[in-house]
């Protein structure tokens, strides 16, 4: 059909309007399986579980009371504005999706299918809510320890683990992740996987008191400690640790520093004790190693027993891995802060696929003072005032 010049602009305008309408329809299009989210999505099950507290606990690893308390804290941070285009998911549903991801380790695709949401929507929800959990809980349940806090922690180690002047157990694990794009060998660790390092200081009740998340997997625990804010504060004596004090009943040894204890991955320092190398050890040194190993229990086993995200390779970006890991640490403390229940037995390391032991440190150029401090603790544990009856049966 031939068109006059007068009709061409009008037709062009009509075609432009039609294309815009088509593009708008495409943007607002929702897959038919997602349209029944309210009726058939898994969040409907979550609503039903509120009438069955035991099943609710199994589903989320949180009691209903803990879930509601957590929702009250994070809700304002994760709520979304209602628009004319689509009804946003509620804060309750967003929290449920994030917790379910952490509790199961299922992929975004699996979570999206069960909740009848878009995969990209779930991929936005999990890191967003994880960050909100950390921001909402960190000040109350992971506060920076002060002098009074260190004293309380030391008392806990003395009463529970028979280890005086101890203000924390240092441990670290590689959190295994998918190989990040264009990252080279930064995240490639000594076991041939890709990872970020979770370094933590744990108290006698398995509460995380200091954490450092996100160091490159190629680093050892000792290297991560040196590079961390905590390690720098420890070196520069800015942690506000209690003053040196004699070990109970051992004034003859003189004032002893308050110490952190760790495994062979960490350097021997004045305020950091590590085991003696396992070569032809005398009985006192074997006793010292055993007494120290009791304190350096694997709190990560408890963490991974609950949040099974650690039982799989975490398939998100390193930035989002940091958010997820910090959320689980905050939730761990949130649940246990005022709990008087006995600690569950940590899992063996082989049972935690996505948590790998950190690499041992290289040469340990300890100062003479650090060596002397360890020798004093060694002497104390084999003396009449510092020994415990069962240590000789084990060592």
mmCIF file of C-alpha atoms in Angstrom:
data_model
loop_
_atom_site.group_PDB
_atom_site.id
_atom_site.type_symbol
_atom_site.label_atom_id
_atom_site.label_comp_id
_atom_site.label_asym_id
_atom_site.label_seq_id
_atom_site.Cartn_x
_atom_site.Cartn_y
_atom_site.Cartn_z
ATOM 1 C CA UNK A 1 0.000 0.000 0.000
ATOM 2 C CA UNK A 2 1.308 3.383 -0.948
ATOM 3 C CA UNK A 3 1.342 6.034 1.808
ATOM 4 C CA UNK A 4 1.361 9.753 1.414
ATOM 5 C CA UNK A 5 3.869 11.842 3.324
ATOM 6 C CA UNK A 6 1.132 13.072 5.663
ATOM 7 C CA UNK A 7 0.277 9.538 6.761
ATOM 8 C CA UNK A 8 3.876 8.334 7.329
ATOM 9 C CA UNK A 9 4.519 10.310 10.582
ATOM 10 C CA UNK A 10 1.185 9.197 12.025
ATOM 11 C CA UNK A 11 1.974 5.544 11.274
ATOM 12 C CA UNK A 12 5.457 5.834 12.700
ATOM 13 C CA UNK A 13 4.025 7.273 15.914
ATOM 14 C CA UNK A 14 1.479 4.443 16.129
ATOM 15 C CA UNK A 15 4.214 1.829 15.670
ATOM 16 C CA UNK A 16 6.324 3.458 18.382
ATOM 17 C CA UNK A 17 3.407 3.424 20.836
ATOM 18 C CA UNK A 18 2.714 -0.223 20.006
ATOM 19 C CA UNK A 19 6.346 -1.202 20.599
ATOM 20 C CA UNK A 20 6.399 0.587 23.965
ATOM 21 C CA UNK A 21 3.234 -1.209 25.037
ATOM 22 C CA UNK A 22 4.707 -4.545 23.994
ATOM 23 C CA UNK A 23 7.930 -3.819 25.887
ATOM 24 C CA UNK A 24 5.934 -2.829 28.983
ATOM 25 C CA UNK A 25 3.948 -6.067 28.809
ATOM 26 C CA UNK A 26 7.145 -8.064 28.518
ATOM 27 C CA UNK A 27 8.691 -6.357 31.555
ATOM 28 C CA UNK A 28 5.623 -7.130 33.669
ATOM 29 C CA UNK A 29 5.248 -10.670 32.406
ATOM 30 C CA UNK A 30 5.311 -13.331 35.105
ATOM 31 C CA UNK A 31 5.744 -17.017 34.427
ATOM 32 C CA UNK A 32 2.521 -18.909 34.988
ATOM 33 C CA UNK A 33 4.111 -21.173 37.625
ATOM 34 C CA UNK A 34 4.910 -18.100 39.744
ATOM 35 C CA UNK A 35 1.416 -16.643 39.616
ATOM 36 C CA UNK A 36 0.182 -19.189 42.150
ATOM 37 C CA UNK A 37 2.828 -18.256 44.728
ATOM 38 C CA UNK A 38 0.262 -17.297 47.351
ATOM 39 C CA UNK A 39 -1.684 -20.535 46.969
ATOM 40 C CA UNK A 40 1.032 -23.105 46.244
ATOM 41 C CA UNK A 41 4.363 -21.552 47.265
ATOM 42 C CA UNK A 42 6.306 -22.952 50.201
ATOM 43 C CA UNK A 43 5.630 -19.853 52.264
ATOM 44 C CA UNK A 44 2.130 -21.228 52.759
ATOM 45 C CA UNK A 45 3.754 -24.157 54.572
ATOM 46 C CA UNK A 46 5.690 -21.693 56.719
ATOM 47 C CA UNK A 47 2.412 -20.131 57.811
ATOM 48 C CA UNK A 48 1.056 -23.559 58.781
ATOM 49 C CA UNK A 49 4.222 -24.442 60.709
ATOM 50 C CA UNK A 50 3.522 -21.600 63.129
ATOM 51 C CA UNK A 51 0.956 -23.949 64.711
ATOM 52 C CA UNK A 52 3.535 -26.719 65.119
ATOM 53 C CA UNK A 53 6.514 -25.412 67.096
ATOM 54 C CA UNK A 54 8.573 -28.604 66.866
ATOM 55 C CA UNK A 55 8.350 -28.748 63.074
ATOM 56 C CA UNK A 56 8.957 -25.006 62.834
ATOM 57 C CA UNK A 57 12.211 -25.510 64.784
ATOM 58 C CA UNK A 58 13.338 -28.281 62.449
ATOM 59 C CA UNK A 59 12.507 -26.235 59.358
ATOM 60 C CA UNK A 60 14.355 -23.058 60.338
ATOM 61 C CA UNK A 61 16.677 -24.179 63.165
ATOM 62 C CA UNK A 62 15.080 -21.330 65.087
ATOM 63 C CA UNK A 63 12.201 -21.476 67.527
ATOM 64 C CA UNK A 64 9.103 -19.448 66.724
ATOM 65 C CA UNK A 65 10.017 -17.022 69.505
ATOM 66 C CA UNK A 66 13.511 -16.572 68.073
ATOM 67 C CA UNK A 67 12.116 -16.107 64.556
ATOM 68 C CA UNK A 68 9.694 -13.417 65.725
ATOM 69 C CA UNK A 69 12.413 -11.680 67.726
ATOM 70 C CA UNK A 70 14.727 -11.735 64.717
ATOM 71 C CA UNK A 71 11.968 -10.466 62.433
ATOM 72 C CA UNK A 72 11.356 -7.558 64.790
ATOM 73 C CA UNK A 73 15.027 -6.613 64.489
ATOM 74 C CA UNK A 74 15.558 -7.023 60.742
ATOM 75 C CA UNK A 75 12.046 -6.285 59.469
ATOM 76 C CA UNK A 76 12.468 -2.518 58.986
ATOM 77 C CA UNK A 77 15.709 -3.104 57.079
ATOM 78 C CA UNK A 78 14.310 -5.626 54.593
ATOM 79 C CA UNK A 79 10.782 -4.330 53.933
ATOM 80 C CA UNK A 80 9.989 -3.231 50.394
ATOM 81 C CA UNK A 81 7.720 -0.452 49.092
ATOM 82 C CA UNK A 82 4.413 -1.470 47.517
ATOM 83 C CA UNK A 83 3.980 -0.353 43.911
ATOM 84 C CA UNK A 84 1.252 -0.447 41.291
ATOM 85 C CA UNK A 85 3.139 -3.026 39.245
ATOM 86 C CA UNK A 86 3.657 -5.952 41.629
ATOM 87 C CA UNK A 87 2.993 -6.870 45.238
ATOM 88 C CA UNK A 88 6.419 -7.229 46.926
ATOM 89 C CA UNK A 89 7.251 -10.163 49.165
ATOM 90 C CA UNK A 90 6.737 -9.415 52.846
ATOM 91 C CA UNK A 91 9.579 -9.025 55.333
ATOM 92 C CA UNK A 92 8.481 -12.299 56.927
ATOM 93 C CA UNK A 93 8.737 -14.164 53.628
ATOM 94 C CA UNK A 94 12.090 -12.598 52.767
ATOM 95 C CA UNK A 95 13.496 -13.643 56.146
ATOM 96 C CA UNK A 96 12.048 -17.143 55.712
ATOM 97 C CA UNK A 97 13.748 -17.526 52.320
ATOM 98 C CA UNK A 98 17.133 -16.414 53.636
ATOM 99 C CA UNK A 99 16.978 -18.663 56.717
ATOM 100 C CA UNK A 100 15.901 -21.625 54.618
ATOM 101 C CA UNK A 101 18.867 -21.072 52.323
ATOM 102 C CA UNK A 102 21.263 -20.949 55.270
ATOM 103 C CA UNK A 103 19.674 -23.934 57.000
ATOM 104 C CA UNK A 104 19.681 -26.232 53.956
ATOM 105 C CA UNK A 105 22.425 -25.038 51.629
ATOM 106 C CA UNK A 106 20.025 -25.524 48.719
ATOM 107 C CA UNK A 107 20.721 -23.585 45.549
ATOM 108 C CA UNK A 108 18.940 -20.390 44.605
ATOM 109 C CA UNK A 109 17.193 -22.370 41.877
ATOM 110 C CA UNK A 110 15.787 -24.898 44.349
ATOM 111 C CA UNK A 111 14.675 -22.241 46.812
ATOM 112 C CA UNK A 112 13.105 -20.190 43.999
ATOM 113 C CA UNK A 113 11.165 -23.200 42.712
ATOM 114 C CA UNK A 114 9.786 -24.182 46.105
ATOM 115 C CA UNK A 115 8.759 -20.619 46.993
ATOM 116 C CA UNK A 116 7.567 -19.974 43.417
ATOM 117 C CA UNK A 117 9.732 -16.934 42.924
ATOM 118 C CA UNK A 118 12.132 -15.843 40.250
ATOM 119 C CA UNK A 119 15.716 -17.051 40.683
ATOM 120 C CA UNK A 120 16.993 -13.476 40.409
ATOM 121 C CA UNK A 121 14.576 -12.447 43.164
ATOM 122 C CA UNK A 122 15.960 -15.069 45.538
ATOM 123 C CA UNK A 123 19.494 -14.100 44.505
ATOM 124 C CA UNK A 124 18.699 -10.544 45.631
ATOM 125 C CA UNK A 125 16.913 -11.561 48.836
ATOM 126 C CA UNK A 126 19.580 -13.836 50.357
ATOM 127 C CA UNK A 127 22.541 -11.404 50.468
ATOM 128 C CA UNK A 128 20.280 -8.455 51.288
ATOM 129 C CA UNK A 129 18.693 -10.195 54.273
ATOM 130 C CA UNK A 130 22.035 -11.720 55.333
ATOM 131 C CA UNK A 131 23.552 -8.252 55.569
ATOM 132 C CA UNK A 132 20.522 -7.037 57.517
ATOM 133 C CA UNK A 133 20.873 -9.925 59.989
ATOM 134 C CA UNK A 134 24.505 -9.034 60.645
ATOM 135 C CA UNK A 135 23.829 -5.304 60.932
ATOM 136 C CA UNK A 136 20.894 -5.905 63.295
ATOM 137 C CA UNK A 137 22.666 -8.347 65.618
ATOM 138 C CA UNK A 138 26.362 -7.485 65.650
ATOM 139 C CA UNK A 139 26.294 -4.693 68.239
ATOM 140 C CA UNK A 140 24.352 -6.740 70.782
ATOM 141 C CA UNK A 141 25.602 -10.264 70.165
ATOM 142 C CA UNK A 142 29.127 -9.678 68.885
ATOM 143 C CA UNK A 143 30.209 -6.497 70.669
ATOM 144 C CA UNK A 144 33.853 -5.452 70.784
ATOM 145 C CA UNK A 145 35.158 -6.952 74.057
ATOM 146 C CA UNK A 146 36.225 -4.555 76.790
ATOM 147 C CA UNK A 147 38.362 -5.248 79.866
ATOM 148 C CA UNK A 148 35.375 -6.503 81.872
ATOM 149 C CA UNK A 149 34.402 -8.814 78.990
ATOM 150 C CA UNK A 150 37.909 -10.287 78.791
ATOM 151 C CA UNK A 151 37.809 -10.940 82.554
ATOM 152 C CA UNK A 152 34.476 -12.732 82.164
ATOM 153 C CA UNK A 153 35.800 -14.812 79.256
ATOM 154 C CA UNK A 154 38.914 -15.761 81.254
ATOM 155 C CA UNK A 155 36.747 -16.853 84.173
ATOM 156 C CA UNK A 156 34.749 -19.055 81.809
ATOM 157 C CA UNK A 157 37.869 -20.828 80.542
ATOM 158 C CA UNK A 158 39.126 -21.313 84.090
ATOM 159 C CA UNK A 159 35.844 -22.825 85.330
ATOM 160 C CA UNK A 160 34.914 -24.858 82.268
ATOM 161 C CA UNK A 161 38.253 -25.905 80.796
ATOM 162 C CA UNK A 162 40.722 -25.568 83.710
ATOM 163 C CA UNK A 163 42.799 -23.124 81.677
ATOM 164 C CA UNK A 164 43.549 -19.903 83.595
ATOM 165 C CA UNK A 165 44.380 -16.552 82.004
ATOM 166 C CA UNK A 166 42.850 -17.666 78.685
ATOM 167 C CA UNK A 167 40.770 -15.038 76.885
ATOM 168 C CA UNK A 168 39.873 -16.939 73.738
ATOM 169 C CA UNK A 169 40.521 -19.822 71.393
ATOM 170 C CA UNK A 170 41.611 -18.799 67.885
ATOM 171 C CA UNK A 171 40.652 -21.010 64.992
ATOM 172 C CA UNK A 172 40.242 -20.627 61.272
ATOM 173 C CA UNK A 173 38.670 -22.497 58.404
ATOM 174 C CA UNK A 174 38.544 -22.242 54.640
ATOM 175 C CA UNK A 175 34.944 -21.768 53.491
ATOM 176 C CA UNK A 176 34.867 -23.476 50.098
ATOM 177 C CA UNK A 177 33.310 -21.463 47.270
ATOM 178 C CA UNK A 178 32.917 -21.754 43.524
ATOM 179 C CA UNK A 179 35.815 -20.304 41.578
ATOM 180 C CA UNK A 180 35.137 -16.564 41.209
ATOM 181 C CA UNK A 181 35.402 -15.087 37.721
ATOM 182 C CA UNK A 182 38.733 -13.474 36.835
ATOM 183 C CA UNK A 183 40.123 -13.982 40.342
ATOM 184 C CA UNK A 184 43.340 -15.727 39.346
ATOM 185 C CA UNK A 185 44.854 -17.627 42.263
ATOM 186 C CA UNK A 186 43.784 -15.272 45.037
ATOM 187 C CA UNK A 187 41.088 -17.623 46.321
ATOM 188 C CA UNK A 188 42.901 -20.845 45.361
ATOM 189 C CA UNK A 189 44.038 -22.655 48.505
ATOM 190 C CA UNK A 190 46.584 -25.341 49.293
ATOM 191 C CA UNK A 191 43.964 -28.125 49.044
ATOM 192 C CA UNK A 192 43.165 -27.284 45.445
ATOM 193 C CA UNK A 193 39.805 -25.610 46.091
ATOM 194 C CA UNK A 194 38.667 -21.990 46.109
ATOM 195 C CA UNK A 195 37.819 -20.434 49.434
ATOM 196 C CA UNK A 196 37.609 -17.477 51.745
ATOM 197 C CA UNK A 197 38.981 -17.701 55.279
ATOM 198 C CA UNK A 198 36.842 -17.411 58.384
ATOM 199 C CA UNK A 199 39.053 -16.534 61.348
ATOM 200 C CA UNK A 200 37.412 -16.465 64.769
ATOM 201 C CA UNK A 201 38.075 -16.049 68.468
ATOM 202 C CA UNK A 202 35.697 -18.203 70.517
ATOM 203 C CA UNK A 203 34.969 -18.109 74.241
ATOM 204 C CA UNK A 204 34.423 -21.017 76.641
ATOM 205 C CA UNK A 205 30.727 -21.271 75.700
ATOM 206 C CA UNK A 206 31.478 -21.467 71.965
ATOM 207 C CA UNK A 207 30.318 -17.910 71.388
ATOM 208 C CA UNK A 208 32.141 -16.074 68.628
ATOM 209 C CA UNK A 209 33.725 -12.966 70.157
ATOM 210 C CA UNK A 210 35.837 -11.758 67.221
ATOM 211 C CA UNK A 211 35.526 -12.750 63.557
ATOM 212 C CA UNK A 212 37.378 -11.843 60.388
ATOM 213 C CA UNK A 213 35.715 -12.995 57.163
ATOM 214 C CA UNK A 214 36.808 -12.816 53.571
ATOM 215 C CA UNK A 215 40.584 -13.232 53.508
ATOM 216 C CA UNK A 216 41.837 -14.882 50.328
ATOM 217 C CA UNK A 217 41.989 -18.662 50.451
ATOM 218 C CA UNK A 218 45.687 -18.706 49.596
ATOM 219 C CA UNK A 219 46.462 -17.245 53.033
ATOM 220 C CA UNK A 220 47.357 -19.406 56.013
ATOM 221 C CA UNK A 221 45.697 -18.874 59.383
ATOM 222 C CA UNK A 222 48.838 -17.158 60.590
ATOM 223 C CA UNK A 223 48.868 -14.885 57.554
ATOM 224 C CA UNK A 224 45.185 -14.097 58.020
ATOM 225 C CA UNK A 225 45.774 -13.300 61.684
ATOM 226 C CA UNK A 226 48.631 -10.940 60.847
ATOM 227 C CA UNK A 227 46.600 -9.140 58.184
ATOM 228 C CA UNK A 228 43.394 -8.848 60.217
ATOM 229 C CA UNK A 229 42.302 -5.873 62.289
ATOM 230 C CA UNK A 230 42.300 -8.153 65.327
ATOM 231 C CA UNK A 231 45.868 -9.310 64.621
ATOM 232 C CA UNK A 232 47.045 -5.734 64.245
ATOM 233 C CA UNK A 233 45.393 -4.731 67.527
ATOM 234 C CA UNK A 234 46.965 -7.754 69.227
ATOM 235 C CA UNK A 235 50.438 -6.818 67.993
ATOM 236 C CA UNK A 236 50.027 -3.204 69.021
ATOM 237 C CA UNK A 237 48.487 -4.143 72.409
ATOM 238 C CA UNK A 238 45.241 -2.292 71.689
ATOM 239 C CA UNK A 239 42.817 -5.064 72.672
ATOM 240 C CA UNK A 240 42.535 -3.800 76.255
ATOM 241 C CA UNK A 241 43.370 -7.214 77.686
ATOM 242 C CA UNK A 242 43.490 -7.566 81.481
ATOM 243 C CA UNK A 243 46.785 -6.882 83.202
ATOM 244 C CA UNK A 244 49.189 -9.755 83.763
ATOM 245 C CA UNK A 245 48.187 -11.844 86.766
ATOM 246 C CA UNK A 246 49.632 -14.928 88.535
ATOM 247 C CA UNK A 247 48.144 -18.303 87.695
ATOM 248 C CA UNK A 248 46.006 -19.660 90.573
ATOM 249 C CA UNK A 249 48.249 -20.916 93.372
ATOM 250 C CA UNK A 250 51.428 -20.238 91.380
ATOM 251 C CA UNK A 251 52.683 -16.868 92.549
ATOM 252 C CA UNK A 252 56.224 -18.198 92.239
ATOM 253 C CA UNK A 253 55.871 -18.103 88.436
ATOM 254 C CA UNK A 254 55.211 -14.378 88.607
ATOM 255 C CA UNK A 255 52.547 -12.402 86.698
ATOM 256 C CA UNK A 256 51.490 -14.172 83.508
ATOM 257 C CA UNK A 257 49.904 -12.577 80.428
ATOM 258 C CA UNK A 258 46.352 -13.305 79.370
ATOM 259 C CA UNK A 259 46.584 -15.458 76.287
ATOM 260 C CA UNK A 260 44.739 -16.717 73.251
ATOM 261 C CA UNK A 261 45.233 -20.376 72.379
ATOM 262 C CA UNK A 262 45.401 -21.858 68.909
ATOM 263 C CA UNK A 263 46.646 -24.829 66.949
ATOM 264 C CA UNK A 264 49.841 -25.216 64.924
ATOM 265 C CA UNK A 265 48.550 -22.833 62.278
ATOM 266 C CA UNK A 266 49.231 -19.852 64.521
ATOM 267 C CA UNK A 267 52.528 -18.323 65.616
ATOM 268 C CA UNK A 268 53.800 -18.537 69.183
ATOM 269 C CA UNK A 269 53.688 -15.105 70.795
ATOM 270 C CA UNK A 270 53.539 -13.623 74.234
ATOM 271 C CA UNK A 271 49.730 -13.551 74.065
ATOM 272 C CA UNK A 272 49.248 -16.529 71.725
ATOM 273 C CA UNK A 273 49.978 -20.104 72.799
ATOM 274 C CA UNK A 274 50.336 -22.944 70.317
ATOM 275 C CA UNK A 275 51.167 -26.642 70.913
ATOM 276 C CA UNK A 276 54.649 -28.065 71.033
ATOM 277 C CA UNK A 277 55.679 -29.760 67.769
ATOM 278 C CA UNK A 278 54.701 -33.431 67.861
ATOM 279 C CA UNK A 279 58.222 -34.892 67.977
ATOM 280 C CA UNK A 280 59.507 -36.972 70.897
ATOM 281 C CA UNK A 281 57.600 -34.985 73.480
ATOM 282 C CA UNK A 282 58.113 -35.397 77.179
ATOM 283 C CA UNK A 283 55.044 -36.143 79.308
ATOM 284 C CA UNK A 284 54.705 -32.540 80.574
ATOM 285 C CA UNK A 285 54.681 -31.277 76.990
ATOM 286 C CA UNK A 286 52.128 -33.901 75.966
ATOM 287 C CA UNK A 287 49.992 -32.792 78.920
ATOM 288 C CA UNK A 288 50.318 -29.163 77.850
ATOM 289 C CA UNK A 289 49.287 -30.032 74.286
ATOM 290 C CA UNK A 290 46.277 -31.962 75.534
ATOM 291 C CA UNK A 291 45.162 -29.235 77.932
ATOM 292 C CA UNK A 292 45.457 -26.705 75.120
ATOM 293 C CA UNK A 293 43.654 -28.912 72.581
ATOM 294 C CA UNK A 294 40.669 -29.222 74.924
ATOM 295 C CA UNK A 295 40.254 -25.456 74.735
ATOM 296 C CA UNK A 296 40.709 -25.260 70.974
ATOM 297 C CA UNK A 297 37.520 -27.224 70.360
ATOM 298 C CA UNK A 298 36.005 -26.824 66.936
ATOM 299 C CA UNK A 299 33.210 -24.276 67.315
ATOM 300 C CA UNK A 300 32.879 -24.450 63.555
ATOM 301 C CA UNK A 301 31.491 -27.956 63.950
ATOM 302 C CA UNK A 302 28.617 -26.562 65.971
ATOM 303 C CA UNK A 303 28.114 -23.776 63.435
ATOM 304 C CA UNK A 304 28.029 -26.229 60.524
ATOM 305 C CA UNK A 305 25.773 -28.691 62.342
ATOM 306 C CA UNK A 306 23.052 -26.083 62.291
ATOM 307 C CA UNK A 307 23.659 -24.046 59.162
ATOM 308 C CA UNK A 308 24.108 -26.629 56.459
ATOM 309 C CA UNK A 309 25.168 -24.040 53.934
ATOM 310 C CA UNK A 310 28.632 -25.219 55.053
ATOM 311 C CA UNK A 311 27.976 -28.745 53.819
ATOM 312 C CA UNK A 312 28.141 -27.667 50.180
ATOM 313 C CA UNK A 313 30.367 -25.565 48.006
ATOM 314 C CA UNK A 314 28.855 -22.100 48.244
ATOM 315 C CA UNK A 315 27.986 -20.965 44.742
ATOM 316 C CA UNK A 316 27.752 -17.192 45.093
ATOM 317 C CA UNK A 317 30.177 -14.308 44.684
ATOM 318 C CA UNK A 318 32.879 -13.764 47.356
ATOM 319 C CA UNK A 319 31.133 -10.559 48.493
ATOM 320 C CA UNK A 320 27.904 -12.441 49.074
ATOM 321 C CA UNK A 321 29.770 -15.335 50.719
ATOM 322 C CA UNK A 322 31.072 -12.822 53.271
ATOM 323 C CA UNK A 323 27.511 -11.679 53.984
ATOM 324 C CA UNK A 324 26.210 -15.248 54.313
ATOM 325 C CA UNK A 325 29.030 -16.347 56.645
ATOM 326 C CA UNK A 326 28.675 -13.292 58.867
ATOM 327 C CA UNK A 327 24.926 -13.902 59.073
ATOM 328 C CA UNK A 328 25.438 -17.472 60.313
ATOM 329 C CA UNK A 329 27.956 -16.294 62.924
ATOM 330 C CA UNK A 330 25.553 -13.617 64.174
ATOM 331 C CA UNK A 331 22.680 -16.121 64.266
ATOM 332 C CA UNK A 332 24.871 -18.600 66.158
ATOM 333 C CA UNK A 333 25.474 -16.046 68.913
ATOM 334 C CA UNK A 334 21.891 -14.806 68.800
ATOM 335 C CA UNK A 335 20.645 -18.295 69.658
ATOM 336 C CA UNK A 336 23.247 -19.120 72.287
ATOM 337 C CA UNK A 337 23.890 -15.799 74.046
ATOM 338 C CA UNK A 338 21.538 -16.389 76.977
ATOM 339 C CA UNK A 339 21.255 -20.153 76.627
ATOM 340 C CA UNK A 340 22.194 -22.412 79.534
ATOM 341 C CA UNK A 341 21.876 -25.623 77.508
ATOM 342 C CA UNK A 342 24.870 -27.902 77.142
ATOM 343 C CA UNK A 343 26.939 -27.464 74.016
ATOM 344 C CA UNK A 344 26.324 -30.077 71.346
ATOM 345 C CA UNK A 345 29.289 -32.205 70.342
ATOM 346 C CA UNK A 346 31.079 -30.569 67.393
ATOM 347 C CA UNK A 347 31.163 -32.445 64.126
ATOM 348 C CA UNK A 348 34.346 -34.057 62.982
ATOM 349 C CA UNK A 349 36.116 -31.990 60.358
ATOM 350 C CA UNK A 350 35.653 -34.716 57.743
ATOM 351 C CA UNK A 351 31.892 -34.312 58.119
ATOM 352 C CA UNK A 352 31.973 -30.679 56.980
ATOM 353 C CA UNK A 353 32.746 -30.672 53.235
ATOM 354 C CA UNK A 354 32.785 -26.898 52.788
ATOM 355 C CA UNK A 355 34.908 -26.149 55.874
ATOM 356 C CA UNK A 356 38.544 -27.122 55.474
ATOM 357 C CA UNK A 357 41.373 -26.904 57.958
ATOM 358 C CA UNK A 358 43.583 -23.910 57.401
ATOM 359 C CA UNK A 359 47.172 -24.338 56.284
ATOM 360 C CA UNK A 360 49.859 -24.584 58.899
ATOM 361 C CA UNK A 361 52.034 -21.526 59.358
ATOM 362 C CA UNK A 362 55.593 -21.517 58.096
ATOM 363 C CA UNK A 363 58.618 -20.779 60.209
ATOM 364 C CA UNK A 364 57.658 -19.654 63.673
ATOM 365 C CA UNK A 365 60.243 -17.168 64.863
ATOM 366 C CA UNK A 366 59.014 -16.905 68.427
ATOM 367 C CA UNK A 367 60.581 -14.444 70.817
ATOM 368 C CA UNK A 368 62.319 -15.663 73.937
ATOM 369 C CA UNK A 369 59.524 -14.107 75.986
ATOM 370 C CA UNK A 370 56.891 -16.105 74.084
ATOM 371 C CA UNK A 371 58.845 -19.328 74.630
ATOM 372 C CA UNK A 372 59.166 -18.501 78.333
ATOM 373 C CA UNK A 373 55.413 -17.911 78.685
ATOM 374 C CA UNK A 374 54.634 -21.312 77.156
ATOM 375 C CA UNK A 375 57.189 -22.999 79.406
ATOM 376 C CA UNK A 376 55.558 -21.406 82.460
ATOM 377 C CA UNK A 377 52.116 -22.713 81.464
ATOM 378 C CA UNK A 378 53.693 -26.098 80.755
ATOM 379 C CA UNK A 379 55.234 -26.163 84.225
ATOM 380 C CA UNK A 380 51.967 -25.064 85.823
ATOM 381 C CA UNK A 381 49.856 -27.822 84.220
ATOM 382 C CA UNK A 382 52.214 -30.503 85.572
ATOM 383 C CA UNK A 383 52.448 -29.015 89.066
ATOM 384 C CA UNK A 384 50.379 -29.908 92.109
ATOM 385 C CA UNK A 385 48.380 -26.666 91.888
ATOM 386 C CA UNK A 386 47.691 -26.782 88.158
ATOM 387 C CA UNK A 387 47.203 -30.469 87.349
ATOM 388 C CA UNK A 388 43.875 -32.282 86.944
ATOM 389 C CA UNK A 389 43.588 -36.016 87.720
ATOM 390 C CA UNK A 390 42.463 -37.185 84.293
ATOM 391 C CA UNK A 391 45.281 -35.537 82.328
ATOM 392 C CA UNK A 392 47.737 -38.373 83.002
ATOM 393 C CA UNK A 393 45.337 -40.994 81.655
ATOM 394 C CA UNK A 394 45.092 -39.162 78.358
ATOM 395 C CA UNK A 395 48.650 -37.894 77.967
#
